[in-house]
C-alpha cells in the first residue's frame, strides 16, 4: 500500500528492544531510508576508545570534544551484505561498534551535549527529504519533534537482556548473561536520567511493549497503525 504523503517515522525506546530491526523493516516495507542513530553515538565511542580517551572507566570529555571536527561519520550501502554500514573516518566499523566494550561506554559518550548537538544536526539533515525511519532515544522528542509518526518501543529488561545475550553469543563474544543484564539496566538508567535529551515517551508517541511479540508481530502492529493513519485508501 502507498502512503498518501511522505512521512518521518521516529522510533525511540529502551536499549535492546529491537528498535533498529523494527526501523529497518518498516523502511524496507515503505522503501524509505533507515538511520540507526545509536550507531553514530557508538562510532564516536569507538573513536574515544581508539584514541585512548577512556581511562579508568571514564571518558575524557574535554579531549573528545576537542576532536569533534576530526570525527566523520557516514552510512554507506554495502551491496554484498545488502545493508547500510557505519563508516568512521573512512573505515567500515559496523562490527567494531557492536561489541560490549563500546556498549559499555556509549551511554557515557551520549550524555555529552557538544556531541549530541553535532549528531542531532547531522540527523536533522538526513531527514530533510522525509521518507525516513530513524531510531534512537531522542528522535521523537528532540531530533524530529514534529515527526509524522512516533513509536516508543519497550520490553521487560530480562527479555531484552536475553535477546542481546543471544545476539552476542551468536557472534562468538564471550559474555555472561548477568553482565549483559547489568549493561541493559545501566544504559536505561543513564539514557533516561541524563540532563540533555533524556529518553522519554513523547506525548504523541504510540507505546509498544514487545515483551511477548516477535519481530514480525511487532512490525505488523506498527505497520497496521501506519497504514491506518497514512494509507492511501
Ligand atoms: O541504540 P544503541 O544501543 O545502539 O545506542 C547506543 C547508545 O547511544 C545508547 O547508550 C544510547 C545512546 N543514544 C542516544 O543517546 N541517542 C540516540 N538518538 C541514539 C542512541
PDB file of C-alpha atoms and ligand atoms in Angstrom, residues 12 15-16 19-20 36-39 41-42 98 103 106-107 110 116 123 135-139 143 187 191 194, ligand 1:
ATOM      1  CA  UNK A  12      12.622   5.643  20.361  1.00  0.00           C
ATOM      2  CA  UNK A  15      18.158  -0.466  24.913  1.00  0.00           C
ATOM      3  CA  UNK A  16      17.998  -3.788  23.051  1.00  0.00           C
ATOM      4  CA  UNK A  19      14.227  -0.587  17.630  1.00  0.00           C
ATOM      5  CA  UNK A  20      16.806  -0.861  14.859  1.00  0.00           C
ATOM      6  CA  UNK A  36      20.389   3.999  13.158  1.00  0.00           C
ATOM      7  CA  UNK A  37      21.384   6.977  15.322  1.00  0.00           C
ATOM      8  CA  UNK A  38      22.727   4.683  18.059  1.00  0.00           C
ATOM      9  CA  UNK A  39      25.408   3.659  15.544  1.00  0.00           C
ATOM     10  CA  UNK A  41      26.956   7.519  19.219  1.00  0.00           C
ATOM     11  CA  UNK A  42      28.685   4.139  19.087  1.00  0.00           C
ATOM     12  CA  UNK A  98      28.596  -3.610  18.297  1.00  0.00           C
ATOM     13  CA  UNK A 103      28.044  -0.620  24.538  1.00  0.00           C
ATOM     14  CA  UNK A 106      28.254   4.621  24.624  1.00  0.00           C
ATOM     15  CA  UNK A 107      25.825   5.967  27.231  1.00  0.00           C
ATOM     16  CA  UNK A 110      25.873  10.183  24.720  1.00  0.00           C
ATOM     17  CA  UNK A 116      24.655  15.441  20.864  1.00  0.00           C
ATOM     18  CA  UNK A 123      20.369  13.568  11.752  1.00  0.00           C
ATOM     19  CA  UNK A 135      15.639   5.097  15.611  1.00  0.00           C
ATOM     20  CA  UNK A 136      17.322   6.288  18.797  1.00  0.00           C
ATOM     21  CA  UNK A 137      16.420   7.797  22.159  1.00  0.00           C
ATOM     22  CA  UNK A 138      15.510  11.401  21.344  1.00  0.00           C
ATOM     23  CA  UNK A 139      14.196  11.210  17.796  1.00  0.00           C
ATOM     24  CA  UNK A 143      15.566  15.482  16.536  1.00  0.00           C
ATOM     25  CA  UNK A 187      22.203   2.085  29.928  1.00  0.00           C
ATOM     26  CA  UNK A 191      19.769   7.301  28.998  1.00  0.00           C
ATOM     27  CA  UNK A 194      20.693  12.411  31.753  1.00  0.00           C
TER      28      UNK A 194
HETATM   29  O1  LIG B   1      20.599   2.206  20.307  1.00  0.00           O
HETATM   30  P1  LIG B   1      22.050   1.887  20.744  1.00  0.00           P
HETATM   31  O2  LIG B   1      22.106   0.937  21.888  1.00  0.00           O
HETATM   32  O3  LIG B   1      22.876   1.444  19.615  1.00  0.00           O
HETATM   33  O4  LIG B   1      22.632   3.280  21.265  1.00  0.00           O
HETATM   34  C1  LIG B   1      23.933   3.407  21.750  1.00  0.00           C
HETATM   35  C2  LIG B   1      23.967   4.466  22.847  1.00  0.00           C
HETATM   36  O5  LIG B   1      23.719   5.766  22.304  1.00  0.00           O
HETATM   37  C3  LIG B   1      22.922   4.256  23.943  1.00  0.00           C
HETATM   38  O6  LIG B   1      23.559   4.234  25.201  1.00  0.00           O
HETATM   39  C4  LIG B   1      22.019   5.451  23.872  1.00  0.00           C
HETATM   40  C5  LIG B   1      22.707   6.449  23.017  1.00  0.00           C
HETATM   41  N1  LIG B   1      21.815   7.092  22.071  1.00  0.00           N
HETATM   42  C6  LIG B   1      21.327   8.333  22.368  1.00  0.00           C
HETATM   43  O7  LIG B   1      21.611   8.863  23.440  1.00  0.00           O
HETATM   44  N2  LIG B   1      20.546   8.994  21.478  1.00  0.00           N
HETATM   45  C7  LIG B   1      20.213   8.435  20.317  1.00  0.00           C
HETATM   46  N3  LIG B   1      19.442   9.097  19.460  1.00  0.00           N
HETATM   47  C8  LIG B   1      20.671   7.140  19.995  1.00  0.00           C
HETATM   48  C9  LIG B   1      21.469   6.485  20.911  1.00  0.00           C
END
